């Protein structure tokens, strides 16, 4: 099990926590908690070691597109970068949308 | 030659791989990589089959291609269902055996994939007691009641069972993701990458990115 943590400055607050994705091969769970610090912290737990560079790129791309102050936890089960990006975007959508019951 | 994602192809030696990238050192040391590759989800062009070689750890995966002329055998996950009794000393045997029994009531084609499928196909020991139980099921179209029944059936097992549903010409999704999120958005993995989709009128619709 490997744990990776990245943090980036961020300013936009989010409405609500989110939990998307599933525990299953090639997928991941993304949990988003609103934060009142001016940063977004991403903590990744993965059973597949040695992909720090790929994770860093995926997360950097995500924060360049979404300026949200949040604590994001990722439980990875071998997702591809494409799947990770979709789940992160989905989580942000849930967090920003105050009419969603998820 | 028709191959599908998760099929296992056998080849005679590593020299036959397409010389598109440098082969990592571990490939030469891993028995599991010497003659077998697992078909990856990518388009097949110029008769080049995208395959992944597996090593001794989860980090050891090498994506490459092999020309179909070098493929000496194709082993489908479904063909492995008939072989599971030969593995009756393995931790997964009682589970697969029970699934085989239970699935007789469903009209579907299925088979073990992942490390368990690889082990049954090749008789090379790659599983550990902690290996995931991965299955693929093959359906012609989205039949919502069937998928729900399969999900309920598998909930009764003592270990989590990861099911990918393969739909021809479209791709695959995790049954669990589909069952929880089919109205909001679940991920369909296609030969051209993953897409967030939902079910409308029993059809898969891509949601706007």
CSV table of C-alpha atoms in Angstrom, one decimal:
chain,number,residue,atom,x,y,z
A,1,UNK,CA,0.0,0.0,0.0
A,2,UNK,CA,1.4,3.4,-1.0
A,3,UNK,CA,0.1,6.7,0.2
A,4,UNK,CA,0.7,9.9,-1.8
A,5,UNK,CA,-0.2,13.4,-0.7
A,6,UNK,CA,-0.3,16.5,-2.9
A,7,UNK,CA,-1.4,20.0,-2.0
A,8,UNK,CA,-2.1,23.0,-4.1
A,9,UNK,CA,-3.4,26.5,-3.4
A,10,UNK,CA,-7.2,26.9,-4.0
A,11,UNK,CA,-9.8,29.5,-3.3
A,12,UNK,CA,-13.2,28.4,-4.3
A,13,UNK,CA,-15.3,26.8,-1.6
A,14,UNK,CA,-17.6,23.9,-2.3
A,15,UNK,CA,-21.2,23.3,-1.1
A,16,UNK,CA,-21.1,19.8,0.1
A,17,UNK,CA,-19.1,16.6,0.5
A,18,UNK,CA,-19.1,14.0,-2.3
A,19,UNK,CA,-18.5,10.3,-2.6
A,20,UNK,CA,-18.3,8.8,-6.1
A,21,UNK,CA,-16.8,5.7,-7.7
A,22,UNK,CA,-16.8,2.1,-6.6
A,23,UNK,CA,-14.6,-0.4,-4.9
A,24,UNK,CA,-13.7,-2.6,-7.8
A,25,UNK,CA,-10.9,-3.6,-10.2
A,26,UNK,CA,-9.8,-0.7,-12.4
A,27,UNK,CA,-11.9,1.8,-10.5
A,28,UNK,CA,-11.5,4.0,-7.5
A,29,UNK,CA,-13.4,5.8,-4.8
A,30,UNK,CA,-13.2,9.6,-4.5
A,31,UNK,CA,-14.3,11.3,-1.3
A,32,UNK,CA,-14.4,15.1,-1.3
A,33,UNK,CA,-14.7,17.1,2.0
A,34,UNK,CA,-15.1,20.9,1.9
A,35,UNK,CA,-12.2,22.8,3.5
A,36,UNK,CA,-11.9,26.3,4.8
A,37,UNK,CA,-8.2,26.4,4.2
A,38,UNK,CA,-7.1,28.0,1.0
A,39,UNK,CA,-5.8,24.8,-0.5
A,40,UNK,CA,-6.8,21.5,-2.0
A,41,UNK,CA,-5.2,18.5,-0.5
A,42,UNK,CA,-5.3,15.2,-2.3
A,43,UNK,CA,-4.5,12.0,-0.5
A,44,UNK,CA,-4.1,8.8,-2.6
A,45,UNK,CA,-4.0,5.3,-1.2
A,46,UNK,CA,-3.2,2.7,-3.8
A,47,UNK,CA,-2.1,-0.9,-3.8
A,48,UNK,CA,-0.2,-0.4,-7.0
A,49,UNK,CA,3.1,1.3,-6.3
A,50,UNK,CA,5.5,3.1,-8.6
A,51,UNK,CA,3.1,5.4,-10.4
A,52,UNK,CA,3.9,8.6,-8.5
A,53,UNK,CA,4.7,10.5,-11.7
A,54,UNK,CA,1.4,9.5,-13.4
A,55,UNK,CA,-0.6,10.5,-10.3
A,56,UNK,CA,1.1,13.8,-10.1
A,57,UNK,CA,0.3,14.6,-13.7
A,58,UNK,CA,-3.4,13.6,-13.3
A,59,UNK,CA,-3.8,15.6,-10.1
A,60,UNK,CA,-2.0,18.7,-11.5
A,61,UNK,CA,-4.3,18.6,-14.5
A,62,UNK,CA,-7.3,18.3,-12.2
A,63,UNK,CA,-6.4,21.3,-10.0
A,64,UNK,CA,-5.6,23.3,-13.1
A,65,UNK,CA,-9.2,22.8,-14.2
A,66,UNK,CA,-10.9,23.0,-10.8
A,67,UNK,CA,-10.0,25.6,-8.2
A,68,UNK,CA,-11.7,24.1,-5.2
A,69,UNK,CA,-10.7,24.2,-1.6
A,70,UNK,CA,-11.2,20.7,-0.4
A,71,UNK,CA,-9.7,17.6,1.2
A,72,UNK,CA,-9.9,14.8,-1.4
A,73,UNK,CA,-9.3,11.2,-0.6
A,74,UNK,CA,-8.7,8.6,-3.3
A,75,UNK,CA,-8.9,4.9,-2.7
A,76,UNK,CA,-7.4,3.4,-5.9
A,77,UNK,CA,-8.0,-0.1,-7.2
A,78,UNK,CA,-5.8,0.1,-10.3
A,79,UNK,CA,-7.8,2.7,-12.2
A,80,UNK,CA,-6.3,4.1,-15.5
A,81,UNK,CA,-5.6,7.9,-15.6
A,82,UNK,CA,-8.7,8.3,-17.8
A,83,UNK,CA,-11.0,6.7,-15.2
A,84,UNK,CA,-9.3,8.8,-12.4
A,85,UNK,CA,-10.0,12.0,-14.3
A,86,UNK,CA,-13.7,11.1,-14.9
A,87,UNK,CA,-14.2,10.3,-11.2
A,88,UNK,CA,-12.6,13.5,-10.0
A,89,UNK,CA,-14.7,15.6,-12.3
A,90,UNK,CA,-17.8,13.7,-11.2
A,91,UNK,CA,-17.0,14.3,-7.6
A,92,UNK,CA,-16.6,18.0,-8.2
A,93,UNK,CA,-19.9,18.1,-9.9
A,94,UNK,CA,-21.6,16.5,-6.9
A,95,UNK,CA,-19.8,18.9,-4.5
A,96,UNK,CA,-20.9,22.0,-6.4
A,97,UNK,CA,-24.4,21.0,-7.0
A,98,UNK,CA,-26.6,21.6,-4.0
A,99,UNK,CA,-29.6,20.0,-5.4
A,100,UNK,CA,-28.0,16.6,-5.7
A,101,UNK,CA,-28.8,14.1,-3.0
A,102,UNK,CA,-25.7,12.0,-3.5
B,1,UNK,CA,-8.7,-13.8,-36.1
B,2,UNK,CA,-11.2,-12.5,-33.6
B,3,UNK,CA,-9.9,-11.8,-30.1
B,4,UNK,CA,-11.7,-10.0,-27.3
B,5,UNK,CA,-10.6,-8.1,-24.3
B,6,UNK,CA,-9.4,-10.5,-21.5
B,7,UNK,CA,-8.7,-13.3,-23.9
B,8,UNK,CA,-5.3,-14.8,-23.3
B,9,UNK,CA,-3.1,-15.4,-26.3
B,10,UNK,CA,-0.2,-17.7,-26.4
B,11,UNK,CA,3.0,-17.1,-28.4
B,12,UNK,CA,6.2,-19.0,-28.8
B,13,UNK,CA,8.7,-16.4,-27.6
B,14,UNK,CA,9.3,-12.8,-26.7
B,15,UNK,CA,11.1,-12.1,-30.0
B,16,UNK,CA,7.8,-12.2,-31.7
B,17,UNK,CA,6.5,-9.1,-29.9
B,18,UNK,CA,6.3,-6.0,-32.0
B,19,UNK,CA,9.4,-4.0,-31.5
B,20,UNK,CA,7.6,-0.8,-30.5
B,21,UNK,CA,9.1,-0.1,-27.2
B,22,UNK,CA,11.9,-1.4,-25.0
B,23,UNK,CA,11.0,-4.6,-23.1
B,24,UNK,CA,11.5,-4.1,-19.3
B,25,UNK,CA,14.1,-6.4,-17.7
B,26,UNK,CA,11.5,-8.1,-15.5
B,27,UNK,CA,9.7,-9.5,-18.6
B,28,UNK,CA,12.7,-11.8,-19.3
B,29,UNK,CA,12.6,-13.2,-15.7
B,30,UNK,CA,8.9,-13.8,-15.3
B,31,UNK,CA,7.5,-17.1,-16.2
B,32,UNK,CA,4.1,-15.6,-16.6
B,33,UNK,CA,5.3,-13.2,-19.3
B,34,UNK,CA,7.3,-15.7,-21.4
B,35,UNK,CA,4.5,-17.1,-23.6
B,36,UNK,CA,1.2,-15.4,-22.6
B,37,UNK,CA,-0.4,-12.0,-23.0
B,38,UNK,CA,-3.8,-10.7,-22.0
B,39,UNK,CA,-5.7,-8.8,-24.7
B,40,UNK,CA,-6.1,-5.2,-23.8
B,41,UNK,CA,-9.0,-2.8,-24.5
B,42,UNK,CA,-7.7,-1.1,-27.6
B,43,UNK,CA,-8.6,-1.1,-31.3
B,44,UNK,CA,-6.9,-3.9,-33.3
B,45,UNK,CA,-5.3,-2.5,-36.5
B,46,UNK,CA,-3.0,-4.1,-39.1
B,47,UNK,CA,-3.6,-7.4,-37.4
B,48,UNK,CA,-1.6,-6.2,-34.4
B,49,UNK,CA,-3.2,-7.4,-31.2
B,50,UNK,CA,-2.7,-5.2,-28.1
B,51,UNK,CA,-1.7,-7.4,-25.2
B,52,UNK,CA,-0.4,-6.9,-21.7
B,53,UNK,CA,2.3,-9.1,-20.1
B,54,UNK,CA,2.2,-9.8,-16.4
B,55,UNK,CA,5.0,-10.2,-14.0
B,56,UNK,CA,5.3,-11.2,-10.4
B,57,UNK,CA,3.9,-8.1,-8.9
B,58,UNK,CA,1.0,-5.8,-9.6
B,59,UNK,CA,3.4,-3.1,-10.8
B,60,UNK,CA,4.8,-5.4,-13.4
B,61,UNK,CA,2.6,-5.0,-16.4
B,62,UNK,CA,3.9,-4.4,-19.9
B,63,UNK,CA,1.6,-3.2,-22.7
B,64,UNK,CA,2.8,-4.3,-26.1
B,65,UNK,CA,1.5,-5.8,-29.4
B,66,UNK,CA,1.8,-9.1,-31.2
B,67,UNK,CA,1.0,-9.8,-34.8
B,68,UNK,CA,-1.9,-12.3,-35.1
B,69,UNK,CA,0.3,-14.6,-37.1
B,70,UNK,CA,2.4,-15.2,-34.0
B,71,UNK,CA,-0.5,-16.2,-31.9
B,72,UNK,CA,-0.6,-20.0,-31.5
B,73,UNK,CA,-3.6,-20.2,-29.1
B,74,UNK,CA,-6.4,-18.0,-27.9
B,75,UNK,CA,-8.0,-18.9,-24.6
B,76,UNK,CA,-11.3,-17.2,-23.8
B,77,UNK,CA,-12.4,-16.6,-20.2
B,78,UNK,CA,-15.5,-18.6,-20.9
B,79,UNK,CA,-13.5,-21.7,-21.9
B,80,UNK,CA,-12.0,-21.7,-18.5
B,81,UNK,CA,-15.3,-22.5,-16.8
B,82,UNK,CA,-14.7,-26.1,-17.9
B,83,UNK,CA,-11.3,-26.2,-16.4
B,84,UNK,CA,-12.0,-25.0,-12.9
B,85,UNK,CA,-12.3,-28.4,-11.3
B,86,UNK,CA,-8.6,-29.0,-12.0
B,87,UNK,CA,-7.9,-26.2,-9.5
B,88,UNK,CA,-9.9,-27.6,-6.6
B,89,UNK,CA,-7.1,-27.1,-4.1
B,90,UNK,CA,-7.1,-23.3,-4.7
B,91,UNK,CA,-8.8,-20.8,-2.4
B,92,UNK,CA,-11.0,-19.6,-5.3
B,93,UNK,CA,-12.3,-23.0,-6.3
B,94,UNK,CA,-15.4,-23.2,-3.9
B,95,UNK,CA,-16.4,-19.7,-5.0
B,96,UNK,CA,-16.1,-20.3,-8.8
B,97,UNK,CA,-17.8,-23.6,-8.4
B,98,UNK,CA,-20.7,-22.0,-6.6
B,99,UNK,CA,-20.9,-19.2,-9.2
B,100,UNK,CA,-21.0,-21.9,-12.0
B,101,UNK,CA,-23.9,-23.5,-10.2
B,102,UNK,CA,-25.8,-20.3,-9.6
B,103,UNK,CA,-25.2,-18.9,-13.1
B,104,UNK,CA,-26.9,-21.8,-14.7
B,105,UNK,CA,-30.2,-20.1,-14.1
B,106,UNK,CA,-29.0,-17.1,-16.2
B,107,UNK,CA,-28.8,-16.9,-19.9
B,108,UNK,CA,-25.3,-15.5,-20.1
B,109,UNK,CA,-21.7,-16.3,-21.0
B,110,UNK,CA,-19.2,-15.7,-18.3
B,111,UNK,CA,-15.7,-16.6,-17.3
B,112,UNK,CA,-13.0,-15.8,-14.7
B,113,UNK,CA,-10.5,-13.0,-15.6
B,114,UNK,CA,-7.6,-11.3,-13.8
B,115,UNK,CA,-5.0,-13.3,-12.0
B,116,UNK,CA,-7.4,-16.3,-11.4
B,117,UNK,CA,-8.3,-16.5,-15.0
B,118,UNK,CA,-4.7,-16.2,-16.0
B,119,UNK,CA,-3.7,-19.0,-13.6
B,120,UNK,CA,-6.5,-21.3,-14.8
B,121,UNK,CA,-5.6,-20.6,-18.5
B,122,UNK,CA,-1.8,-21.1,-18.1
B,123,UNK,CA,-1.3,-23.3,-15.0
B,124,UNK,CA,1.3,-20.8,-13.9
B,125,UNK,CA,0.8,-19.8,-10.3
B,126,UNK,CA,0.1,-16.1,-10.1
B,127,UNK,CA,-2.7,-15.9,-7.5
B,128,UNK,CA,-2.2,-15.3,-3.8
B,129,UNK,CA,-4.9,-15.9,-1.1
B,130,UNK,CA,-5.7,-12.2,-1.4
B,131,UNK,CA,-6.2,-12.1,-5.2
B,132,UNK,CA,-9.4,-10.4,-6.4
B,133,UNK,CA,-12.1,-12.5,-7.8
B,134,UNK,CA,-12.7,-11.0,-11.2
B,135,UNK,CA,-15.3,-12.2,-13.7
B,136,UNK,CA,-16.4,-11.0,-17.0
B,137,UNK,CA,-19.9,-11.6,-18.2
B,138,UNK,CA,-20.9,-11.2,-21.9
B,139,UNK,CA,-24.3,-9.9,-22.8
B,140,UNK,CA,-25.7,-8.9,-26.2
B,141,UNK,CA,-27.5,-5.9,-24.9
B,142,UNK,CA,-28.5,-4.2,-21.7
B,143,UNK,CA,-31.1,-6.3,-20.0
B,144,UNK,CA,-31.7,-4.4,-16.7
B,145,UNK,CA,-33.5,-7.2,-14.9
B,146,UNK,CA,-30.9,-9.8,-15.7
B,147,UNK,CA,-28.1,-7.5,-14.5
B,148,UNK,CA,-30.0,-6.8,-11.2
B,149,UNK,CA,-30.5,-10.5,-10.7
B,150,UNK,CA,-26.8,-11.3,-11.2
B,151,UNK,CA,-25.9,-8.5,-8.8
B,152,UNK,CA,-28.2,-9.9,-6.1
B,153,UNK,CA,-26.9,-13.4,-6.7
B,154,UNK,CA,-23.3,-12.4,-6.2
B,155,UNK,CA,-24.1,-10.3,-3.1
B,156,UNK,CA,-24.7,-13.5,-1.3
B,157,UNK,CA,-21.0,-14.6,-1.5
B,158,UNK,CA,-18.6,-14.3,1.4
B,159,UNK,CA,-16.0,-12.5,-0.8
B,160,UNK,CA,-16.5,-9.5,-3.0
B,161,UNK,CA,-16.7,-10.5,-6.6
B,162,UNK,CA,-15.8,-8.0,-9.3
B,163,UNK,CA,-17.8,-8.3,-12.4
B,164,UNK,CA,-17.2,-6.6,-15.7
B,165,UNK,CA,-20.1,-6.6,-18.1
B,166,UNK,CA,-18.9,-6.8,-21.7
B,167,UNK,CA,-21.3,-5.5,-24.4
B,168,UNK,CA,-20.3,-6.1,-28.0
B,169,UNK,CA,-19.1,-3.1,-30.0
B,170,UNK,CA,-19.4,-0.8,-27.0
B,171,UNK,CA,-17.1,-1.9,-24.2
B,172,UNK,CA,-17.5,-2.9,-20.6
B,173,UNK,CA,-18.6,-1.5,-17.2
B,174,UNK,CA,-18.4,-2.7,-13.6
B,175,UNK,CA,-21.6,-4.3,-12.6
B,176,UNK,CA,-21.4,-2.6,-9.2
B,177,UNK,CA,-21.0,0.8,-10.8
B,178,UNK,CA,-23.9,0.2,-13.1
B,179,UNK,CA,-26.2,-1.0,-10.4
B,180,UNK,CA,-25.5,1.9,-8.1
B,181,UNK,CA,-25.2,4.7,-10.7
B,182,UNK,CA,-27.0,3.7,-13.9
B,183,UNK,CA,-29.2,6.8,-13.7
B,184,UNK,CA,-26.6,9.3,-12.6
B,185,UNK,CA,-23.5,8.2,-14.4
B,186,UNK,CA,-21.4,5.1,-14.5
B,187,UNK,CA,-18.1,4.5,-16.4
B,188,UNK,CA,-18.1,2.5,-19.7
B,189,UNK,CA,-14.6,1.5,-20.8
B,190,UNK,CA,-14.4,1.5,-24.5
B,191,UNK,CA,-11.5,0.8,-27.0
B,192,UNK,CA,-11.2,4.6,-27.2
B,193,UNK,CA,-11.0,5.3,-23.5
B,194,UNK,CA,-13.5,5.5,-20.6
B,195,UNK,CA,-16.7,7.5,-20.8
B,196,UNK,CA,-19.3,8.5,-18.2
B,197,UNK,CA,-22.6,7.1,-19.4
B,198,UNK,CA,-26.1,6.5,-18.2
B,199,UNK,CA,-28.9,4.1,-19.2
B,200,UNK,CA,-31.9,5.5,-21.0
B,201,UNK,CA,-34.5,3.2,-22.5
B,202,UNK,CA,-32.3,0.3,-21.9
B,203,UNK,CA,-29.5,1.8,-24.0
B,204,UNK,CA,-26.2,3.2,-23.0
B,205,UNK,CA,-25.9,7.0,-23.6
B,206,UNK,CA,-22.7,8.9,-23.2
B,207,UNK,CA,-23.0,11.9,-20.9
B,208,UNK,CA,-21.4,15.1,-21.9
B,209,UNK,CA,-17.8,15.3,-20.7
